[in-house]
Coordinates of N, CA and C and ligand atoms in Angstrom, one line a residue:
M280 N -6.6 2.8 -6.6 CA -7.0 1.6 -5.8 C -8.5 1.4 -6.0
K281 N -8.9 0.1 -6.2 CA -10.3 -0.1 -6.3 C -10.9 -0.4 -5.0
F282 N -12.2 0.0 -4.8 CA -12.9 -0.2 -3.5 C -14.0 -1.3 -3.7
F283 N -13.9 -2.4 -3.0 CA -15.0 -3.4 -3.0 C -15.7 -3.2 -1.6
V284 N -17.0 -3.5 -1.6 CA -17.7 -3.6 -0.4 C -17.8 -5.0 0.1
D285 N -17.3 -5.2 1.4 CA -17.3 -6.5 2.0 C -18.6 -6.7 2.7
S286 N -19.6 -7.2 2.0 CA -20.9 -7.3 2.6 C -21.9 -8.0 1.7
A287 N -23.0 -8.5 2.3 CA -24.1 -9.1 1.5 C -25.4 -8.4 1.8
D288 N -25.2 -7.2 2.4 CA -26.3 -6.3 2.7 C -26.7 -5.4 1.5
V289 N -27.7 -5.8 0.8 CA -28.0 -5.0 -0.4 C -28.3 -3.6 -0.2
D290 N -28.9 -3.2 0.9 CA -29.2 -1.8 1.1 C -27.9 -1.0 1.3
A291 N -27.0 -1.6 2.1 CA -25.7 -0.9 2.3 C -24.9 -0.8 1.1
I292 N -24.9 -1.8 0.2 CA -24.2 -1.8 -1.0 C -24.8 -0.8 -2.0
R293 N -26.1 -0.7 -2.0 CA -26.8 0.2 -2.9 C -26.4 1.7 -2.5
D294 N -26.5 1.9 -1.2 CA -26.1 3.2 -0.7 C -24.7 3.7 -1.2
L295 N -23.8 2.8 -1.1 CA -22.4 3.2 -1.5 C -22.3 3.2 -3.0
A296 N -23.0 2.3 -3.7 CA -22.9 2.2 -5.1 C -23.4 3.6 -5.7
E297 N -24.4 4.2 -5.1 CA -24.9 5.4 -5.6 C -23.9 6.6 -5.5
L298 N -22.9 6.4 -4.7 CA -21.8 7.4 -4.6 C -20.9 7.3 -5.8
G299 N -21.0 6.2 -6.5 CA -20.1 5.9 -7.6 C -18.7 5.5 -7.3
M300 N -18.6 5.0 -6.1 CA -17.2 4.6 -5.6 C -17.1 3.1 -5.4
V301 N -18.0 2.3 -5.8 CA -17.9 0.9 -5.6 C -17.5 0.2 -6.9
D302 N -16.4 -0.5 -6.8 CA -15.8 -1.2 -7.9 C -16.1 -2.7 -7.9
G303 N -16.7 -3.2 -6.8 CA -17.0 -4.6 -6.7 C -17.5 -4.9 -5.3
V304 N -17.7 -6.2 -5.1 CA -18.3 -6.6 -3.8 C -17.6 -8.0 -3.4
T305 N -17.4 -8.2 -2.2 CA -17.0 -9.5 -1.7 C -18.0 -10.0 -0.7
T306 N -18.3 -11.3 -0.8 CA -19.1 -12.0 0.2 C -18.4 -13.2 0.7
N307 N -18.9 -13.8 1.7 CA -18.4 -15.0 2.2 C -19.6 -15.7 3.0
P308 N -19.4 -17.0 3.4 CA -20.5 -17.7 4.0 C -21.0 -17.0 5.3
S309 N -20.2 -16.3 6.0 CA -20.6 -15.6 7.3 C -21.4 -14.4 6.9
L310 N -21.0 -13.7 5.8 CA -21.8 -12.5 5.4 C -23.2 -12.9 4.8
I311 N -23.2 -14.1 4.2 CA -24.5 -14.6 3.7 C -25.4 -14.9 4.8
L312 N -24.8 -15.6 5.9 CA -25.6 -15.9 7.1 C -26.2 -14.6 7.7
K313 N -25.3 -13.6 7.8 CA -25.7 -12.3 8.4 C -26.8 -11.6 7.6
S314 N -26.8 -11.8 6.3 CA -27.9 -11.2 5.4 C -29.2 -11.9 5.6
G315 N -29.2 -13.2 6.1 CA -30.4 -13.9 6.2 C -31.1 -14.3 4.9
R316 N -30.4 -14.1 3.8 CA -30.9 -14.3 2.5 C -30.4 -15.6 1.8
D317 N -31.1 -16.0 0.8 CA -30.7 -17.2 0.0 C -29.5 -16.7 -0.9
I318 N -28.4 -17.5 -0.9 CA -27.1 -17.1 -1.6 C -27.3 -16.7 -3.1
T319 N -28.1 -17.5 -3.8 CA -28.3 -17.3 -5.2 C -29.1 -16.0 -5.4
E320 N -30.1 -15.8 -4.6 CA -31.0 -14.7 -4.8 C -30.2 -13.4 -4.4
V321 N -29.6 -13.4 -3.3 CA -28.9 -12.1 -2.8 C -27.7 -11.8 -3.7
T322 N -27.0 -12.9 -4.2 CA -25.8 -12.6 -5.0 C -26.3 -12.0 -6.4
R323 N -27.4 -12.6 -6.9 CA -27.9 -12.1 -8.2 C -28.3 -10.6 -8.1
E324 N -28.9 -10.3 -7.0 CA -29.3 -8.9 -6.7 C -28.1 -7.9 -6.7
I325 N -27.1 -8.4 -6.0 CA -25.8 -7.6 -5.9 C -25.2 -7.4 -7.2
C326 N -25.1 -8.5 -8.0 CA -24.5 -8.5 -9.3 C -25.2 -7.5 -10.3
E327 N -26.5 -7.3 -10.0 CA -27.3 -6.3 -10.9 C -27.0 -4.9 -10.5
M328 N -26.6 -4.7 -9.2 CA -26.3 -3.3 -8.7 C -24.9 -2.8 -9.0
V329 N -24.0 -3.8 -9.1 CA -22.6 -3.4 -9.2 C -22.0 -4.0 -10.5
E330 N -21.3 -3.2 -11.3 CA -20.8 -3.7 -12.6 C -19.5 -4.6 -12.4
G331 N -18.7 -4.3 -11.4 CA -17.5 -5.0 -11.2 C -17.6 -6.4 -10.6
P332 N -16.5 -7.0 -10.3 CA -16.6 -8.4 -9.7 C -17.3 -8.5 -8.4
V333 N -18.1 -9.5 -8.3 CA -18.8 -9.9 -7.1 C -18.3 -11.3 -6.7
S334 N -17.6 -11.3 -5.6 CA -17.1 -12.6 -5.1 C -18.1 -13.5 -4.4
A335 N -18.3 -14.7 -4.8 CA -19.2 -15.6 -4.1 C -18.4 -16.9 -3.8
E336 N -18.5 -17.4 -2.6 CA -17.6 -18.4 -2.1 C -18.1 -19.8 -2.2
V337 N -17.3 -20.7 -2.6 CA -17.6 -22.2 -2.6 C -17.5 -22.7 -1.1
V338 N -18.2 -23.8 -0.9 CA -18.1 -24.3 0.5 C -17.6 -25.8 0.5
A339 N -17.5 -26.4 -0.7 CA -16.9 -27.7 -0.8 C -15.5 -27.7 -0.4
L340 N -14.9 -28.8 0.0 CA -13.5 -28.9 0.4 C -12.7 -29.6 -0.6
E341 N -13.3 -30.4 -1.4 CA -12.6 -31.2 -2.4 C -12.6 -30.5 -3.8
A342 N -11.5 -30.6 -4.5 CA -11.4 -29.8 -5.8 C -12.5 -29.9 -6.8
D343 N -12.9 -31.2 -7.1 CA -13.9 -31.4 -8.1 C -15.2 -30.8 -7.7
A344 N -15.6 -31.0 -6.4 CA -16.8 -30.4 -5.8 C -16.7 -28.9 -5.8
M345 N -15.6 -28.3 -5.6 CA -15.4 -26.9 -5.6 C -15.6 -26.4 -7.0
I346 N -15.1 -27.1 -8.0 CA -15.2 -26.7 -9.4 C -16.7 -26.7 -9.8
E347 N -17.4 -27.7 -9.4 CA -18.9 -27.8 -9.7 C -19.6 -26.6 -9.0
E348 N -19.3 -26.4 -7.8 CA -20.0 -25.2 -7.1 C -19.6 -23.9 -7.8
G349 N -18.3 -23.8 -8.1 CA -17.9 -22.6 -8.8 C -18.6 -22.3 -10.1
R350 N -18.8 -23.4 -10.9 CA -19.5 -23.2 -12.2 C -20.9 -22.8 -11.9
K351 N -21.6 -23.4 -10.9 CA -22.9 -23.0 -10.6 C -23.0 -21.5 -10.1
L352 N -22.1 -21.1 -9.3 CA -22.1 -19.7 -8.8 C -21.8 -18.8 -10.0
A353 N -20.9 -19.2 -10.9 CA -20.6 -18.3 -12.1 C -21.8 -18.1 -13.0
Q354 N -22.8 -19.1 -12.9 CA -24.0 -18.9 -13.8 C -24.9 -17.8 -13.3
I355 N -24.7 -17.4 -12.0 CA -25.6 -16.4 -11.5 C -25.5 -15.1 -12.3
A356 N -24.3 -14.7 -12.7 CA -24.1 -13.5 -13.5 C -22.7 -13.4 -14.1
P357 N -22.5 -12.7 -15.1 CA -21.2 -12.7 -15.8 C -20.1 -12.0 -14.9
N358 N -20.5 -11.2 -13.9 CA -19.5 -10.5 -13.1 C -19.1 -11.3 -11.8
I359 N -19.5 -12.6 -11.7 CA -19.1 -13.4 -10.5 C -17.6 -13.7 -10.5
A360 N -17.0 -13.5 -9.4 CA -15.6 -14.1 -9.2 C -15.8 -15.2 -8.2
V361 N -15.4 -16.4 -8.6 CA -15.6 -17.5 -7.7 C -14.5 -17.5 -6.6
K362 N -15.0 -17.6 -5.4 CA -14.0 -17.5 -4.2 C -13.7 -18.9 -3.7
V363 N -12.4 -19.2 -3.7 CA -12.0 -20.6 -3.2 C -11.0 -20.4 -2.1
P364 N -11.0 -21.3 -1.1 CA -10.0 -21.1 0.0 C -8.6 -21.5 -0.4
L365 N -7.6 -21.0 0.3 CA -6.2 -21.3 -0.1 C -5.8 -22.6 0.5
T366 N -6.2 -23.7 -0.1 CA -5.8 -25.0 0.2 C -5.3 -25.7 -1.1
W367 N -4.7 -26.8 -1.0 CA -4.3 -27.4 -2.3 C -5.5 -27.7 -3.2
D368 N -6.6 -28.1 -2.6 CA -7.8 -28.4 -3.4 C -8.3 -27.1 -4.0
G369 N -8.2 -26.0 -3.2 CA -8.7 -24.7 -3.7 C -7.8 -24.2 -4.8
L370 N -6.5 -24.5 -4.7 CA -5.6 -24.0 -5.8 C -5.9 -24.8 -7.1
K371 N -6.2 -26.1 -6.9 CA -6.5 -27.0 -8.1 C -7.8 -26.5 -8.7
A372 N -8.8 -26.2 -7.9 CA -10.0 -25.7 -8.4 C -9.8 -24.3 -9.1
C373 N -8.9 -23.5 -8.5 CA -8.6 -22.2 -9.1 C -8.1 -22.3 -10.5
K374 N -7.1 -23.2 -10.6 CA -6.4 -23.5 -11.9 C -7.5 -23.8 -13.0
Q375 N -8.4 -24.8 -12.6 CA -9.4 -25.2 -13.6 C -10.4 -24.2 -13.9
L376 N -10.9 -23.5 -12.9 CA -11.9 -22.4 -13.2 C -11.3 -21.3 -14.0
A377 N -10.0 -21.0 -13.7 CA -9.3 -19.9 -14.5 C -9.1 -20.4 -15.9
R378 N -8.8 -21.6 -16.1 CA -8.7 -22.2 -17.5 C -10.0 -22.1 -18.2
E379 N -11.1 -22.2 -17.5 CA -12.4 -22.0 -18.2 C -12.8 -20.6 -18.4
G380 N -11.9 -19.7 -18.0 CA -12.1 -18.2 -18.3 C -12.9 -17.5 -17.1
R381 N -13.0 -18.2 -16.0 CA -13.7 -17.5 -14.9 C -12.7 -16.7 -14.0
M382 N -13.3 -15.7 -13.4 CA -12.5 -14.9 -12.4 C -12.5 -15.7 -11.1
V383 N -11.3 -15.9 -10.5 CA -11.2 -16.6 -9.2 C -10.5 -15.7 -8.2
N384 N -11.1 -15.7 -7.0 CA -10.6 -14.9 -5.9 C -10.1 -16.0 -4.8
V385 N -8.8 -16.1 -4.6 CA -8.3 -17.1 -3.6 C -8.3 -16.4 -2.3
T386 N -9.1 -17.0 -1.3 CA -9.3 -16.3 -0.1 C -8.6 -17.0 1.1
L387 N -8.6 -16.4 2.3 CA -8.0 -16.9 3.5 C -6.5 -17.1 3.3
C388 N -5.9 -16.0 2.7 CA -4.4 -16.0 2.5 C -3.7 -15.4 3.7
F389 N -2.8 -16.1 4.3 CA -2.1 -15.6 5.5 C -0.6 -15.6 5.4
S390 N -0.1 -16.0 4.2 CA 1.4 -15.9 4.0 C 1.8 -15.6 2.6
A391 N 3.0 -15.1 2.4 CA 3.5 -14.7 1.1 C 3.6 -16.0 0.2
A392 N 4.0 -17.1 0.8 CA 4.1 -18.3 0.1 C 2.8 -18.8 -0.5
Q393 N 1.7 -18.6 0.3 CA 0.4 -19.0 -0.2 C 0.0 -18.1 -1.4
A394 N 0.3 -16.8 -1.2 CA 0.0 -15.8 -2.3 C 0.7 -16.2 -3.6
L395 N 2.0 -16.6 -3.5 CA 2.8 -17.0 -4.6 C 2.1 -18.2 -5.4
L396 N 1.6 -19.2 -4.6 CA 0.9 -20.3 -5.2 C -0.4 -19.9 -5.9
A397 N -1.1 -18.9 -5.3 CA -2.4 -18.5 -5.9 C -2.1 -17.8 -7.2
A398 N -1.1 -17.1 -7.3 CA -0.7 -16.4 -8.6 C -0.4 -17.5 -9.6
K399 N 0.4 -18.5 -9.2 CA 0.8 -19.5 -10.2 C -0.5 -20.3 -10.6
A400 N -1.5 -20.4 -9.8 CA -2.7 -21.1 -10.1 C -3.6 -20.3 -11.0
G401 N -3.2 -19.0 -11.3 CA -4.0 -18.2 -12.2 C -5.1 -17.4 -11.6
A402 N -5.0 -17.2 -10.3 CA -6.0 -16.4 -9.6 C -6.1 -15.0 -10.1
S403 N -7.4 -14.5 -10.3 CA -7.5 -13.1 -10.6 C -7.3 -12.2 -9.4
F404 N -7.6 -12.7 -8.2 CA -7.4 -11.9 -7.0 C -6.9 -12.8 -5.9
I405 N -6.0 -12.3 -5.1 CA -5.5 -12.9 -3.9 C -6.0 -12.1 -2.7
S406 N -6.7 -12.8 -1.7 CA -7.2 -12.0 -0.5 C -6.4 -12.3 0.7
P407 N -5.4 -11.4 1.0 CA -4.7 -11.5 2.3 C -5.6 -10.9 3.4
F408 N -5.7 -11.5 4.5 CA -6.6 -11.0 5.6 C -5.8 -10.2 6.6
I409 N -5.8 -8.9 6.5 CA -5.0 -8.0 7.4 C -5.5 -8.1 8.8
G410 N -6.8 -7.9 9.1 CA -7.3 -7.8 10.4 C -7.1 -9.1 11.2
R411 N -7.3 -10.2 10.6 CA -7.1 -11.5 11.3 C -5.7 -11.7 11.7
L412 N -4.7 -11.2 10.9 CA -3.3 -11.3 11.3 C -3.0 -10.4 12.5
D413 N -3.5 -9.2 12.4 CA -3.4 -8.2 13.5 C -3.9 -8.8 14.8
D414 N -5.1 -9.5 14.6 CA -5.7 -10.1 15.8 C -4.8 -11.0 16.6
I415 N -3.9 -11.7 15.9 CA -3.0 -12.6 16.6 C -1.6 -12.0 16.7
N416 N -1.5 -10.7 16.8 CA -0.3 -9.9 17.0 C 0.7 -10.1 15.9
L417 N 0.3 -10.3 14.7 CA 1.2 -10.3 13.5 C 0.9 -9.0 12.8
D418 N 1.7 -8.6 11.8 CA 1.4 -7.4 11.1 C 0.9 -7.7 9.7
G419 N -0.4 -7.5 9.5 CA -1.1 -7.8 8.3 C -0.5 -7.0 7.1
M420 N -0.1 -5.8 7.5 CA 0.4 -4.9 6.4 C 1.7 -5.4 5.8
D421 N 2.6 -6.1 6.7 CA 3.8 -6.7 6.2 C 3.5 -7.7 5.1
L422 N 2.4 -8.4 5.3 CA 2.0 -9.4 4.3 C 1.7 -8.8 3.0
I423 N 0.9 -7.7 3.0 CA 0.6 -7.0 1.8 C 1.9 -6.5 1.1
A424 N 2.8 -6.0 1.8 CA 4.1 -5.5 1.3 C 4.9 -6.7 0.6
D425 N 4.9 -7.8 1.3 CA 5.7 -8.9 0.8 C 5.0 -9.4 -0.5
I426 N 3.7 -9.5 -0.5 CA 3.1 -10.0 -1.7 C 3.3 -9.0 -2.9
R427 N 3.2 -7.7 -2.6 CA 3.5 -6.7 -3.7 C 4.9 -6.9 -4.3
T428 N 5.8 -7.1 -3.4 CA 7.2 -7.3 -3.9 C 7.3 -8.6 -4.7
I429 N 6.7 -9.7 -4.3 CA 6.8 -10.9 -5.0 C 6.1 -10.8 -6.4
Y430 N 4.9 -10.3 -6.4 CA 4.2 -10.2 -7.6 C 4.9 -9.3 -8.6
D431 N 5.5 -8.2 -8.1 CA 6.2 -7.3 -9.0 C 7.5 -7.9 -9.5
N432 N 8.2 -8.7 -8.6 CA 9.4 -9.4 -9.1 C 9.2 -10.2 -10.3
Y433 N 8.0 -10.9 -10.4 CA 7.8 -11.8 -11.4 C 6.7 -11.4 -12.4
G434 N 6.2 -10.2 -12.2 CA 5.1 -9.7 -13.2 C 3.8 -10.5 -13.1
F435 N 3.5 -11.0 -12.0 CA 2.2 -11.7 -11.9 C 1.0 -10.7 -12.0
G436 N 0.0 -11.1 -12.7 CA -1.1 -10.2 -12.9 C -2.2 -10.3 -11.9
T437 N -2.1 -11.2 -11.0 CA -3.0 -11.4 -9.9 C -3.2 -10.1 -9.1
E438 N -4.4 -9.7 -8.8 CA -4.6 -8.4 -8.1 C -4.6 -8.7 -6.6
I439 N -3.9 -7.8 -5.9 CA -3.9 -8.0 -4.4 C -5.1 -7.3 -3.8
L440 N -6.0 -8.1 -3.2 CA -7.2 -7.6 -2.7 C -7.1 -7.6 -1.2
A441 N -6.7 -6.5 -0.6 CA -6.6 -6.4 0.8 C -7.9 -6.6 1.5
A442 N -8.0 -7.7 2.4 CA -9.2 -8.1 3.0 C -9.1 -8.0 4.5
S443 N -10.2 -8.3 5.2 CA -10.3 -8.3 6.6 C -9.8 -6.9 7.1
I444 N -10.4 -5.9 6.5 CA -10.0 -4.5 6.8 C -10.9 -4.0 7.9
R445 N -10.3 -3.5 9.0 CA -11.1 -3.1 10.1 C -11.1 -1.6 10.3
S446 N -10.2 -0.8 9.6 CA -10.1 0.6 9.9 C -9.8 1.4 8.6
V447 N -10.0 2.7 8.6 CA -9.7 3.5 7.5 C -8.2 3.5 7.3
N448 N -7.4 3.4 8.4 CA -5.9 3.4 8.3 C -5.5 2.2 7.5
H449 N -6.2 1.0 7.7 CA -5.8 -0.2 7.0 C -5.9 0.1 5.5
I450 N -6.9 0.8 5.1 CA -7.1 1.1 3.6 C -6.0 2.0 3.1
A451 N -5.7 3.1 3.9 CA -4.6 4.0 3.5 C -3.3 3.3 3.5
E452 N -3.0 2.5 4.5 CA -1.7 1.8 4.5 C -1.6 0.8 3.3
A453 N -2.6 0.1 3.0 CA -2.6 -0.9 1.9 C -2.4 -0.1 0.6
A454 N -3.0 1.1 0.5 CA -2.9 1.9 -0.7 C -1.5 2.4 -0.9
K455 N -0.8 2.7 0.2 CA 0.6 3.2 0.2 C 1.5 2.1 -0.3
I456 N 1.2 0.9 0.1 CA 2.0 -0.2 -0.3 C 1.7 -0.6 -1.8
G457 N 0.5 -0.3 -2.3 CA 0.2 -0.6 -3.7 C -0.7 -1.8 -3.8
A458 N -1.5 -2.1 -2.8 CA -2.6 -3.1 -3.0 C -3.5 -2.7 -4.1
D459 N -4.0 -3.6 -5.0 CA -4.8 -3.2 -6.1 C -6.2 -2.8 -5.7
V460 N -6.7 -3.6 -4.6 CA -8.1 -3.4 -4.2 C -8.1 -3.5 -2.7
A461 N -9.1 -2.7 -2.1 CA -9.4 -2.9 -0.7 C -10.8 -3.3 -0.6
T462 N -11.1 -4.4 0.2 CA -12.5 -4.7 0.4 C -12.8 -4.4 1.9
A463 N -13.8 -3.6 2.1 CA -14.0 -3.2 3.5 C -15.5 -3.2 3.8
P464 N -15.9 -3.3 5.1 CA -17.3 -3.3 5.4 C -17.8 -1.9 5.1
P465 N -19.1 -1.7 4.9 CA -19.7 -0.4 4.5 C -19.4 0.7 5.5
E466 N -19.4 0.3 6.8 CA -19.2 1.3 7.9 C -17.8 1.9 7.8
V467 N -16.8 1.0 7.4 CA -15.4 1.5 7.3 C -15.3 2.4 6.1
L468 N -15.9 2.0 5.0 CA -15.8 2.8 3.7 C -16.4 4.2 4.0
K469 N -17.5 4.2 4.7 CA -18.2 5.5 5.0 C -17.4 6.4 5.8
K470 N -16.6 5.8 6.7 CA -15.7 6.7 7.6 C -14.6 7.3 6.9
M471 N -14.3 6.9 5.7 CA -13.1 7.4 5.0 C -13.2 8.9 4.8
A472 N -14.4 9.5 4.6 CA -14.5 10.9 4.3 C -14.5 11.8 5.6
A473 N -14.6 11.1 6.7 CA -14.7 11.9 8.0 C -13.4 12.3 8.6
H474 N -13.3 13.6 9.0 CA -12.2 14.1 9.7 C -12.7 15.2 10.6
P475 N -12.3 15.2 11.9 CA -12.8 16.3 12.8 C -12.4 17.7 12.3
L476 N -11.2 17.8 11.7 CA -10.8 19.2 11.3 C -11.6 19.6 10.0
T477 N -12.1 18.7 9.2 CA -13.0 19.0 8.1 C -14.3 19.6 8.7
D478 N -14.9 18.9 9.7 CA -16.1 19.4 10.3 C -15.9 20.8 11.0
K479 N -14.8 20.9 11.7 CA -14.5 22.1 12.4 C -14.3 23.3 11.4
G480 N -13.6 23.0 10.3 CA -13.3 24.0 9.3 C -14.6 24.4 8.6
L481 N -15.4 23.5 8.3 CA -16.7 23.7 7.6 C -17.6 24.6 8.4
A482 N -17.7 24.3 9.7 CA -18.5 25.1 10.6 C -18.0 26.5 10.7
A483 N -16.7 26.7 10.7 CA -16.2 28.1 10.8 C -16.4 28.8 9.5
F484 N -16.3 28.2 8.4 CA -16.5 28.8 7.1 C -18.0 29.2 7.0
L485 N -18.9 28.4 7.4 CA -20.3 28.6 7.3 C -20.7 29.8 8.2
A486 N -20.1 29.8 9.4 CA -20.4 30.9 10.4 C -20.0 32.2 9.8
D487 N -18.8 32.3 9.2 CA -18.3 33.5 8.6 C -19.1 33.9 7.4
W488 N -19.5 32.9 6.6 CA -20.3 33.2 5.4 C -21.7 33.9 5.8
E489 N -22.3 33.3 6.9 CA -23.5 33.9 7.4 C -23.3 35.4 7.7
K490 N -22.2 35.7 8.2 CA -21.9 37.1 8.6 C -21.8 38.0 7.4
T491 N -21.4 37.5 6.2 CA -21.3 38.4 5.1 C -22.7 38.8 4.6
G492 N -23.7 38.0 4.9 CA -25.1 38.3 4.5 C -25.3 38.1 3.0
Q493 N -24.3 37.4 2.3 CA -24.4 37.1 0.9 C -25.1 35.8 0.6
K494 N -25.4 35.7 -0.7 CA -26.0 34.4 -1.2 C -25.3 34.1 -2.6
I495 N -25.0 32.9 -2.8 CA -24.4 32.5 -4.1 C -25.6 32.4 -5.1
M496 N -25.6 33.3 -6.1 CA -26.7 33.3 -7.1 C -26.3 32.5 -8.3
Ligands
E4P282 C1 -12.9 -11.0 2.3 O1 -13.2 -11.3 1.2 C2 -13.5 -11.5 3.6 O2 -14.9 -11.6 3.3 C3 -13.4 -10.5 4.7 O3 -12.6 -9.4 4.4 C4 -13.1 -11.1 6.0 O4 -13.1 -10.1 7.0 P1 -13.2 -10.4 8.6 O5 -11.9 -10.9 9.0 O6 -13.5 -9.1 9.2 O7 -14.3 -11.4 8.8

């Protein structure tokens, strides 16, 4: 499973990238707002830090305008994935941008039928939003499973990018189902290594080691 950082915070991304675990980054207009930075400037900086795909989202609603914005965003760096919303215009823009050889991430996916359309439109990534489905008492993980089944049934190459991840369990569950990518906020990715029994076990080992009076030379 690939790990993307869902953030436009360059310090947080750099921190994780240094661990060698970051395969890409996803941003959206809300994350750009949170960063307080100019979209072109911050996206360029992120693209220089991370080798893999960096999603940058269009904000136009009409296909031709989305395509124009997508082309501009794609000029920022070769590893840009243009993010378009899952609307008919977004799908039209996806088809054209994919035809031009650009990576496209179709975002705001909340149903298996939508995911099927994105694959047919040539999307490199489909972003089903797990957390936002859970928020309205639906099961986001069921959607990941349905999309996996559909894509495997027909051999679609579109990668399932599990998004709107709120917990470490979301990542583990999506991985069990076979999502290709998980994009998560930095704080969730950092929590992945934590377990109270690891801390407890380590403390016990170190206390016993101290008693041996030895040193590793
Ligand atoms: C994905 O690309 C989105 O940016 C993100 O995962 C949305 O997450 P949220 O529902 O926590 O805002």
